[in-house]
Tab-separated table of C-alpha atoms in Angstrom:
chain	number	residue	atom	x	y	z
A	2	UNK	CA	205.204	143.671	160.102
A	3	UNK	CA	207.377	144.359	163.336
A	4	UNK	CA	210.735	145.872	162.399
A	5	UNK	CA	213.732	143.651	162.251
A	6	UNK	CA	215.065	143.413	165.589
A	7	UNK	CA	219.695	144.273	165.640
A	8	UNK	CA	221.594	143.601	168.485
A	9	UNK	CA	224.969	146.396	168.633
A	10	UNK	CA	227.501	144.662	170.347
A	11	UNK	CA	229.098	148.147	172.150
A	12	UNK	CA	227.868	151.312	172.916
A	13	UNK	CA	230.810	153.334	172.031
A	14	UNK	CA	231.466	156.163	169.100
A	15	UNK	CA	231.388	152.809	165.868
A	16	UNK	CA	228.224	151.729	167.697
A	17	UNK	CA	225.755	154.493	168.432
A	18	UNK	CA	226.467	156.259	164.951
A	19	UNK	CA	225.882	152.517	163.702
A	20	UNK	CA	222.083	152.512	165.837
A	21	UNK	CA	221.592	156.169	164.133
A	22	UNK	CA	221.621	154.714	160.909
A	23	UNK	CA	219.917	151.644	161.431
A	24	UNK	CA	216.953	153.236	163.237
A	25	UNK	CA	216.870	156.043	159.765
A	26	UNK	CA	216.390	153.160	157.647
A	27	UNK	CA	213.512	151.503	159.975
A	28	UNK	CA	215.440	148.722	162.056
A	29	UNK	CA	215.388	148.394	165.363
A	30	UNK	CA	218.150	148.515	167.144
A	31	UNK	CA	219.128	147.237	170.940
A	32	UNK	CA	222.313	148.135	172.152
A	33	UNK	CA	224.553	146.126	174.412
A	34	UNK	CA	227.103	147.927	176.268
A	35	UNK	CA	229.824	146.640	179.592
A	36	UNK	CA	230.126	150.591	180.843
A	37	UNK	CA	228.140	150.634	183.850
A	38	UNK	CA	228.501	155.085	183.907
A	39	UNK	CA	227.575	155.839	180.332
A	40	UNK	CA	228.006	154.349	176.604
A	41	UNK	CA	231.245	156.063	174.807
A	42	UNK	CA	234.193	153.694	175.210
A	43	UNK	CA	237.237	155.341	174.956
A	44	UNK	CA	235.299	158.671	173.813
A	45	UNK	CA	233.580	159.089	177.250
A	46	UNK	CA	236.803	158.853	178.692
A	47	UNK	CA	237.401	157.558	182.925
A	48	UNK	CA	236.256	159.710	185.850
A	49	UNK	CA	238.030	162.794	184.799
A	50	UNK	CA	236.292	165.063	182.056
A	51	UNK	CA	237.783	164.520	178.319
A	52	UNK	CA	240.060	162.189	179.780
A	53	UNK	CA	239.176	159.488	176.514
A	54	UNK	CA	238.971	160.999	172.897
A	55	UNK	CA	239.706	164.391	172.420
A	56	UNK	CA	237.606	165.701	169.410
A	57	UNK	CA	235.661	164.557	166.815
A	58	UNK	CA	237.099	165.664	163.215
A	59	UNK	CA	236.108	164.030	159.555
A	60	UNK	CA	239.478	164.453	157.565
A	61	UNK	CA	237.033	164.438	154.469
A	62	UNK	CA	233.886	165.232	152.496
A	63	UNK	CA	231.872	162.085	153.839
A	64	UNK	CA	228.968	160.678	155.424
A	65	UNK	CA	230.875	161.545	158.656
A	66	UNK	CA	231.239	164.898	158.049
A	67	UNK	CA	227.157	165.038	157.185
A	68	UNK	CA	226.923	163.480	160.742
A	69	UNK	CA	228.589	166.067	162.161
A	70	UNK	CA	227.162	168.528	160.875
A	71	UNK	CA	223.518	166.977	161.826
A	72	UNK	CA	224.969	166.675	166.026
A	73	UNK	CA	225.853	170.147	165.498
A	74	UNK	CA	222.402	170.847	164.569
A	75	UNK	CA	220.972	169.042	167.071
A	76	UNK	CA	223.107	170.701	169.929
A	77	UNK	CA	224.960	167.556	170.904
A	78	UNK	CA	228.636	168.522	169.470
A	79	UNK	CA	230.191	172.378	168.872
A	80	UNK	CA	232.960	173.488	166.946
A	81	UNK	CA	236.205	173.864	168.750
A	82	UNK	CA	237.966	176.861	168.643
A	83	UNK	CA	241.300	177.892	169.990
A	84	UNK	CA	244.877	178.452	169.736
A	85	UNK	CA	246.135	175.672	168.485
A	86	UNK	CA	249.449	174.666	167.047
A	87	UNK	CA	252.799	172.964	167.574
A	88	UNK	CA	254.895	173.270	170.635
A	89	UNK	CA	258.440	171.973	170.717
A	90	UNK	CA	259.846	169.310	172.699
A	91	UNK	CA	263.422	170.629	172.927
A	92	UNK	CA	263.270	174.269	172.159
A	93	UNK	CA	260.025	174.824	173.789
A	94	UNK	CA	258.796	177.072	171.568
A	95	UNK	CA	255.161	176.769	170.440
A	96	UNK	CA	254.299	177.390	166.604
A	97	UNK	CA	250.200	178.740	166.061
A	98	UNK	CA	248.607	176.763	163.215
A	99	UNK	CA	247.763	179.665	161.033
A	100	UNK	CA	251.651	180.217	160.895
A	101	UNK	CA	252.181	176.734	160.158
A	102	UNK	CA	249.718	176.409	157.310
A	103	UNK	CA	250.652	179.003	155.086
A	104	UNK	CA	254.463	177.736	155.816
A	105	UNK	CA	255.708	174.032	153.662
A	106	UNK	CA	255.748	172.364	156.792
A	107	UNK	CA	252.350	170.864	156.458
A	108	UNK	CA	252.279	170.395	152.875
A	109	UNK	CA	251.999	166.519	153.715
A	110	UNK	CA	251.105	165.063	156.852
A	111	UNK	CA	254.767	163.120	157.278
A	112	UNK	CA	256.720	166.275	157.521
A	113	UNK	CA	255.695	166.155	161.093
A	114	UNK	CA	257.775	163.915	163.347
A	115	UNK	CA	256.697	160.230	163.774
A	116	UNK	CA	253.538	160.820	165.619
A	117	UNK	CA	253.411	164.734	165.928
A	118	UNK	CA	250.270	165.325	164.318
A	119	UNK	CA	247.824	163.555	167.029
A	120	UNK	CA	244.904	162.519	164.872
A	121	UNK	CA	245.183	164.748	162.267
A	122	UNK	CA	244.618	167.240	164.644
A	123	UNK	CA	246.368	170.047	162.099
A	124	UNK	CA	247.093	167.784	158.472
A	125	UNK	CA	242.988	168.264	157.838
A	126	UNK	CA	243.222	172.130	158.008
A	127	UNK	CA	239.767	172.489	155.731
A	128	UNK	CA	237.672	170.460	158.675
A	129	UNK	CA	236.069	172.076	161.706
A	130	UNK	CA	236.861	170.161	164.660
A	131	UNK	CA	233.970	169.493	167.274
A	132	UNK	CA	234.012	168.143	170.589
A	133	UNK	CA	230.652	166.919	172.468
A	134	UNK	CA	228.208	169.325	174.836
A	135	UNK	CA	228.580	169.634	177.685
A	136	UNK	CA	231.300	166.571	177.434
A	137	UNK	CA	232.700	164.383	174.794
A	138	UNK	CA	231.224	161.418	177.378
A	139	UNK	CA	227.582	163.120	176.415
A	140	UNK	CA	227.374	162.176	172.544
A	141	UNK	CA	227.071	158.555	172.078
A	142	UNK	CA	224.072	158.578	175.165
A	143	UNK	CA	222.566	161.881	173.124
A	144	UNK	CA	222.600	159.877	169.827
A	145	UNK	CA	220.672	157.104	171.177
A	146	UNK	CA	218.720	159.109	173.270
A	147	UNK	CA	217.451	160.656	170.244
A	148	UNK	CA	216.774	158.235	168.475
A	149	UNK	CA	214.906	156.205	171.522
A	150	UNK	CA	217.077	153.384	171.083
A	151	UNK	CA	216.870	150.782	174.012
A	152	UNK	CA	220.058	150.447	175.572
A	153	UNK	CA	220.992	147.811	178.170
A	154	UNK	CA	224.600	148.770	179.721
A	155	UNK	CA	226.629	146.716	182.209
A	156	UNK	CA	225.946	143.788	180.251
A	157	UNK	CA	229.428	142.013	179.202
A	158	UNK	CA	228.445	140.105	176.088
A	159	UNK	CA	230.801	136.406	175.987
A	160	UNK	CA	229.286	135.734	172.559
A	161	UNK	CA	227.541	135.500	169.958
A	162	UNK	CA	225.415	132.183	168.499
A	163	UNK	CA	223.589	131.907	165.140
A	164	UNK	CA	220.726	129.228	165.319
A	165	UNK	CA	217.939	128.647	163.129
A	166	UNK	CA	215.862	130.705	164.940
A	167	UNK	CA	218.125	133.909	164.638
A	168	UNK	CA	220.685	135.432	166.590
A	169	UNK	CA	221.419	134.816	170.462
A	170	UNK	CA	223.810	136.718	172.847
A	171	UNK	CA	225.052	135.309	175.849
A	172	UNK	CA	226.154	137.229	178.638
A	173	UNK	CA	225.299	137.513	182.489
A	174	UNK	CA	221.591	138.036	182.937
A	175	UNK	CA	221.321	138.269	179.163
A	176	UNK	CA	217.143	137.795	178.119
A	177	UNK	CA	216.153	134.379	176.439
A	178	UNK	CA	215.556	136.199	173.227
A	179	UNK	CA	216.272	136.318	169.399
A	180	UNK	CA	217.611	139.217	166.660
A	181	UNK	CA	217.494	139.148	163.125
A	182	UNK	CA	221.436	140.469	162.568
A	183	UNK	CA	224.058	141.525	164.996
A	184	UNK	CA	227.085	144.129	164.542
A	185	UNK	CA	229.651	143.438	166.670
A	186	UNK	CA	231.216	147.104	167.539
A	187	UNK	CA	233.456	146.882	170.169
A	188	UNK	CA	236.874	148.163	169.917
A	189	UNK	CA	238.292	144.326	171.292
A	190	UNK	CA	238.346	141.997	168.158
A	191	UNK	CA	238.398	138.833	169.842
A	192	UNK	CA	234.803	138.668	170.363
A	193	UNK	CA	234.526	139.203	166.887
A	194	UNK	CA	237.024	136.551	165.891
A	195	UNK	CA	234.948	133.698	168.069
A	196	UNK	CA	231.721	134.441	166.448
A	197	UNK	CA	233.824	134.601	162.852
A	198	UNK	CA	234.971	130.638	164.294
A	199	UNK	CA	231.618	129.970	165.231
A	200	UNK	CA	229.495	130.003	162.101
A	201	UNK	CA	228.478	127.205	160.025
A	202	UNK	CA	230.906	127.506	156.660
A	203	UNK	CA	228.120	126.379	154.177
A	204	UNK	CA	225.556	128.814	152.980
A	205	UNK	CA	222.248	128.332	151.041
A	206	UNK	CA	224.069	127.863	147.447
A	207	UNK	CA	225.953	125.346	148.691
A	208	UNK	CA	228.933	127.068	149.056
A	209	UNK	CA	231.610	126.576	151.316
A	210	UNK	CA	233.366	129.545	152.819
A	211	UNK	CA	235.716	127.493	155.530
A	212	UNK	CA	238.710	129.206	154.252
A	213	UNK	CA	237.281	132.894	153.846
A	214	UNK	CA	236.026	132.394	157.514
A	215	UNK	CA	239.128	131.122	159.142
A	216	UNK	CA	241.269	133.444	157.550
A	217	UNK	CA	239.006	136.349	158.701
A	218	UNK	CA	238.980	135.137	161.831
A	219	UNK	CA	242.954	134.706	162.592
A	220	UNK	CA	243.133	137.992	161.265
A	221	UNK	CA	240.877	139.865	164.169
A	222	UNK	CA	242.665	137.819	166.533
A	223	UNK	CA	245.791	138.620	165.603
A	224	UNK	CA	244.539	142.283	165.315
A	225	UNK	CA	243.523	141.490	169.535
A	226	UNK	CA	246.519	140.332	170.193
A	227	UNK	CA	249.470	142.214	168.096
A	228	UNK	CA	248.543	145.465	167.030
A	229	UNK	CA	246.308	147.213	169.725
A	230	UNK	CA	248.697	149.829	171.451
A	231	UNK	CA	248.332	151.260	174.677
A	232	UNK	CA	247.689	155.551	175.852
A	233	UNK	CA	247.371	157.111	178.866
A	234	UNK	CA	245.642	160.225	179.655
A	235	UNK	CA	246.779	162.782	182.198
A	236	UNK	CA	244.110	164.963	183.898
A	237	UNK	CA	246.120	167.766	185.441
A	238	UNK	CA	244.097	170.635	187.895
A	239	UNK	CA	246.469	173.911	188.573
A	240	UNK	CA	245.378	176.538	190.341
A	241	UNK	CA	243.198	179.060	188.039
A	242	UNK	CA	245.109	181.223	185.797
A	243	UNK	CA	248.443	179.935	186.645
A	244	UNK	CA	249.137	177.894	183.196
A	245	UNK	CA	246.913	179.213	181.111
A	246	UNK	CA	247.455	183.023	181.551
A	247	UNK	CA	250.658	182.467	180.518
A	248	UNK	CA	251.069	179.487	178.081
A	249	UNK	CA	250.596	180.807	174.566
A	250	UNK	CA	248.343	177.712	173.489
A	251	UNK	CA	244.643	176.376	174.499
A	252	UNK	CA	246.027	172.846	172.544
A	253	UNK	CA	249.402	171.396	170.688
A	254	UNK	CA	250.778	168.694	169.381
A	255	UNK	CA	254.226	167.759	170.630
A	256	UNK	CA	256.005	166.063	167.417
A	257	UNK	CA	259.345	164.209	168.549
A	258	UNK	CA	258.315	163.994	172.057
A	259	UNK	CA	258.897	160.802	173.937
A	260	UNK	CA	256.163	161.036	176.362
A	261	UNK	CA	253.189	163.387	175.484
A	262	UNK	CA	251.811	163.404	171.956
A	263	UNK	CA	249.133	166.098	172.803
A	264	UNK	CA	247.998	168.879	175.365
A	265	UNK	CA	244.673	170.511	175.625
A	266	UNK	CA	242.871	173.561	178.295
A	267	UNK	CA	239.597	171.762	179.164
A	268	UNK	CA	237.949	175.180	179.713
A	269	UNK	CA	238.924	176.100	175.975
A	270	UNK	CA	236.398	173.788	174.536
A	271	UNK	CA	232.711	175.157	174.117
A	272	UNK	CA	230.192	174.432	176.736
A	273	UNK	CA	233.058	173.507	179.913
A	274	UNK	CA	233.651	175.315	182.760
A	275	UNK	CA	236.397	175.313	185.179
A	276	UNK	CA	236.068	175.300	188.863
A	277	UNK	CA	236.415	178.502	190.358
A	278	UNK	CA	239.651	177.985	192.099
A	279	UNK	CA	241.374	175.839	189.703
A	280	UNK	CA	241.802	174.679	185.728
A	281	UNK	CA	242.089	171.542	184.070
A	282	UNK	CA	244.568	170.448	181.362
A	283	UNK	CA	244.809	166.961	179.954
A	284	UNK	CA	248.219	165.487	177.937
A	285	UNK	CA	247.498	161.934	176.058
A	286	UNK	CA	250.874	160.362	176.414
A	287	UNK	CA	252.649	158.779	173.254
A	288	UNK	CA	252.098	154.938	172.372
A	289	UNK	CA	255.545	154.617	173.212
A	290	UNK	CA	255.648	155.981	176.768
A	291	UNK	CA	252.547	153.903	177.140
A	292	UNK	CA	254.081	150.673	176.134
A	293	UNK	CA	257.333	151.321	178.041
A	294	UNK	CA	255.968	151.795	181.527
A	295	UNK	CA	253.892	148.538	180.871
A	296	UNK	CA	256.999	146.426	180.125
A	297	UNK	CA	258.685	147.839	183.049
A	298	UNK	CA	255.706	147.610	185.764
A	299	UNK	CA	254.401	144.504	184.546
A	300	UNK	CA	253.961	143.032	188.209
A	301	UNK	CA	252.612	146.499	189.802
A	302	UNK	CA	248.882	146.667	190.089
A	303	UNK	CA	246.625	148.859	187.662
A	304	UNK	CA	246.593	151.646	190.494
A	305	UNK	CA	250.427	151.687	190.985
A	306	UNK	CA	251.007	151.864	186.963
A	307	UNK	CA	248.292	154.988	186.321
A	308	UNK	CA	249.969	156.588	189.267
A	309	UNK	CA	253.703	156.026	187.951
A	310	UNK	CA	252.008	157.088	184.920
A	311	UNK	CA	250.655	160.556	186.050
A	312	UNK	CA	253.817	161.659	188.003
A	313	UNK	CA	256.047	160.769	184.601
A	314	UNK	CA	253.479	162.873	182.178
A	315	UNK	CA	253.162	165.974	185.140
A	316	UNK	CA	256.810	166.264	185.131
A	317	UNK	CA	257.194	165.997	181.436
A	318	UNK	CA	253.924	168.555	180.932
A	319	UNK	CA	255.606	171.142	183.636
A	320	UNK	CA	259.217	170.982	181.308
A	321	UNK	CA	257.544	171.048	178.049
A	322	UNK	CA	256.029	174.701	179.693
A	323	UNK	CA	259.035	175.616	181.276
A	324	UNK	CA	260.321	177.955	178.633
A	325	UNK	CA	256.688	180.312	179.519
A	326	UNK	CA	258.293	180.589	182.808
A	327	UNK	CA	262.195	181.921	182.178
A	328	UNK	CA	263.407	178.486	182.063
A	329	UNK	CA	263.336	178.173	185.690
A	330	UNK	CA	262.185	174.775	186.848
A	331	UNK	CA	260.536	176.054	190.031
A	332	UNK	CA	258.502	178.822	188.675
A	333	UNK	CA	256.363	176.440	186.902
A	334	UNK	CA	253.026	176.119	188.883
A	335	UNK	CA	252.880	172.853	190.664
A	336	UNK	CA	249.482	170.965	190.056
A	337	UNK	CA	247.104	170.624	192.713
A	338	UNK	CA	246.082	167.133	191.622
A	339	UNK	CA	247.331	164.765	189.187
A	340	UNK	CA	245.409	161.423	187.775
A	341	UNK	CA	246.213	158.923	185.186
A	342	UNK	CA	244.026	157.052	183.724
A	343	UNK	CA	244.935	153.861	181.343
A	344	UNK	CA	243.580	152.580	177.980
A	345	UNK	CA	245.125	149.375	177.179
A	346	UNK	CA	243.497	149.315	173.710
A	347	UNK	CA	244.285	153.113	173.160
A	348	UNK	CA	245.078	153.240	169.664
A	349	UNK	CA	245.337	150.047	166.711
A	350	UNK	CA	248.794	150.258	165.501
A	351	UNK	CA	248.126	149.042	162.289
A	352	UNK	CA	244.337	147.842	161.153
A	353	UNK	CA	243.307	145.352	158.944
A	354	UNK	CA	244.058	147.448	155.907
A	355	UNK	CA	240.630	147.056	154.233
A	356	UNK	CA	239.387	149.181	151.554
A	357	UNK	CA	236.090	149.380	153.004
A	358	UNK	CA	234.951	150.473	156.618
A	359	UNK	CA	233.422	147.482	157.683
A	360	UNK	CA	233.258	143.964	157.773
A	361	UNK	CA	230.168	142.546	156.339
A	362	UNK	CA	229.053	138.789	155.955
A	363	UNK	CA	225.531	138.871	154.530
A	364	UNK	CA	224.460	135.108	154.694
A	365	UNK	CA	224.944	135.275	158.054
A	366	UNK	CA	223.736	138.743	158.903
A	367	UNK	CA	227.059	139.707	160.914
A	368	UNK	CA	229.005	142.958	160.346
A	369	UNK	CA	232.042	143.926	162.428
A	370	UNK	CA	232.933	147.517	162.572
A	371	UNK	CA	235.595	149.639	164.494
A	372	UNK	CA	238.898	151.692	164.389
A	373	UNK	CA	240.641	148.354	163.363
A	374	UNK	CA	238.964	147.754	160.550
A	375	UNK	CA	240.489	150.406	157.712
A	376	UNK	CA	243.082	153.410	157.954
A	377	UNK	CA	241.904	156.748	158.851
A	378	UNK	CA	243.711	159.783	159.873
A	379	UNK	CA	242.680	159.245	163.967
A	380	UNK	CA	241.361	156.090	165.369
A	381	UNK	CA	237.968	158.311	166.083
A	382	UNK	CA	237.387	159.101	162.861
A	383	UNK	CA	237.951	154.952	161.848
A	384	UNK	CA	235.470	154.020	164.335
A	385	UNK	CA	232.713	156.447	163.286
A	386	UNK	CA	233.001	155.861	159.877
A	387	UNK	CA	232.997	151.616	160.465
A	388	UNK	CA	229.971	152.152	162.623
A	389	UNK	CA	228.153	154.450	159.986
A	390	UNK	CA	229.060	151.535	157.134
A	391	UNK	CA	228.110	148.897	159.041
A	392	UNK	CA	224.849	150.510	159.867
A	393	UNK	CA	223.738	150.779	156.229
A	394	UNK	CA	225.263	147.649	155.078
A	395	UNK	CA	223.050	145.833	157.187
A	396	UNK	CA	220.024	147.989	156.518
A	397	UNK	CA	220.555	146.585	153.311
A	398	UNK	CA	220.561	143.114	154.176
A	399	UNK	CA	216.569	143.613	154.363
A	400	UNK	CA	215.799	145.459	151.579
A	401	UNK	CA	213.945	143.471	148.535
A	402	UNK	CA	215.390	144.171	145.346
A	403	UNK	CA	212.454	146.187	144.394
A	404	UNK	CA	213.213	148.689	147.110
């Protein structure tokens, strides 16, 4: 008998480590992605290397942290290794981690400023902390590479119908064709909440489950339209040796700083290379700066806003270093090149709360998964952990009770 046929709704972090599991327990799964580059989502980041997600960290002993483990195996993530820490937003002064681990100031993760520790970048001290090879934009493509999943991108799925005959997606030049279940992983709920809207209430016991569904289904919507907060992501290139022969750090969180929550030195990260005349940094700005330049360039096109955007981070990046240079504004190195790029969905700012990673409604063989769905130390970490649960809760769907 042919293997039941899933149709993955996204192609990002949530829904290739959703395909990995699904394909280990003998479905088979097509995924459906809008990127028209490569699958990865936010994680793959915009023309600029590691300009999305910045590493890959399970804050836990978990099925994550298995995964992990198994990439690194398999070549397609590495450990991370650097100097990292804490650098000031006033003082300037930058604080390694090892210093501030065997010091109080981490004993819990909220004696860092609102903010400061970007994705539990230094509260999970006992983790490694990986990052994809040769790019973060590499690992969801490797996963379903190796697994030999098909994958159909540029394809903007509208939504989602359940008929008698099975599951149908519509979308432009979508296939007249049929799957058994369907996980909807993208990191926009409101796709989710219109197929939620869109099933029939009643199930085979006679049940009705009109207000479980409609409840569910205000609540992704509101999640779409109230608590998704915006990032942006500065790609800086200096000329070589410049910053990084003299800054003290390779990446830092910024606690109490209004406009960059986190720096990072491409070239520190295993398997990258800079260019031979010039280095790479990238700052993710805070939620706040995001939000901010939004309200205030709300009639400015996308272009005008990521370009506001990068000249506000550069000159915030160049004071936060300014201290590494005698305090003297023009002894900072200028950058060469400056780009912003914008993620309008950057981070949830709050999920849905759940206790468990994913939503799953059996009789209709529909899970939702994503970084909205439960609380997690970094929104990464919430959308691989959805996708893996989602994965196996649908697996389960078709398994007899004697398996």
């Amino acid at each position: 008998m042919a293997p039941p046929r899933l149709a993955i709704v996204g192609g990002g972090l949530a829904g290739s480590l959703c395909a990995l599991v699904a394909h280990s327990r003998g479905l088979r799964p097509v995924i459906f992605d809008a990127g028209r580059r490569t699958l990865g989502g936010r994680f793959a980041g915009g023309h600029d290397p590691d300009s999305g997600g910045q590493f890959l960290r399970a804050s836990e002993a978990s099925q994550f942290m298995s995964v992990l483990a198994m990439l690194h195996e398999n070549g397609l993530v590495s450990p991370w290794n650097g100097r990292f820490g804490v650098l000031g937003s006033r003082a300037g002064g930058f604080l390694p981690f090892d210093t501030l681990r065997k010091s109080a100031m981490l004993a819990k993760p909220e004696d860092l400023d609102t903010g400061g520790d970007f994705c539990g970048f230094l509260s999970t001290s006992a983790a490694a902390t990986y990052v994809g090879v040769p790019s973060n934009a590499s690992v969801c493509s490797g996963i379903c590479n190796a697994i030999g999943a098909e994958v159909r991108t540029g394809v903007q799925v509208t939504a989602a119908r359940l008929s008698q005959n099975g599951w149908r997606l519509e979308a432009s030049g979508a296939r007249d064709e049929t799957f058994d279940a369907v996980i909807l992983a993208t990191h926009d709920p409101s796709l989710a909440a219109a197929t939620v809207r869109s099933l029939q209430p009643h199930t085979a016991d006679g049940s009705d489950h009109s207000a479980r569904l409609g409840d569910l289904a205000d609540a992704l919507q509101k999640q779409r339209d109230q608590q998704r907060a915006p990032v942006f992501t500065l790609s800086a290139r200096y000329p070589r040796g410049s910053l990084s022969s003299v800054v003290p750090f390779d990446a830092a969180c910024v606690p109490g700083e209004s406009h960059i929550s986190f720096i990072s030195r491409y070239a520190s990260k295993p398997g990258r290379e800079d260019k031979p005349h010039e280095e790479l940094w990238s700052a993710v700005s805070t939620t706040y700066f995001a939000a901010e330049l939004l309200r205030a360039a709300s009639s400015r096109t996308q272009e005008e806003v990521e370009t506001a955007a990068a000249e506000a981070l550069d000159l915030e990046l160049r004071r936060l270093c300014r201290g590494y240079f005698g305090g003297d504004d023009s002894a900072v190195p200028r950058a060469l090149e400056v780009r912003a790029k914008r993620w309008g969905a950057g981070f949830a700012a709050r999920t849905l709360g759940l206790n468990e990673d994913a939503i799953c409604l059996e009789p209709w063989r529909l899970a939702i998964c994503g970084d909205f769905v439960r609380d997690h130390p970094s929104p990464v970490e919430s959308a691989a952990r959805s996708g893996l649960a989602a994965g196996e809760r649908v697996a389960a769907f078709f398994s007899s009770p004697a398996d």
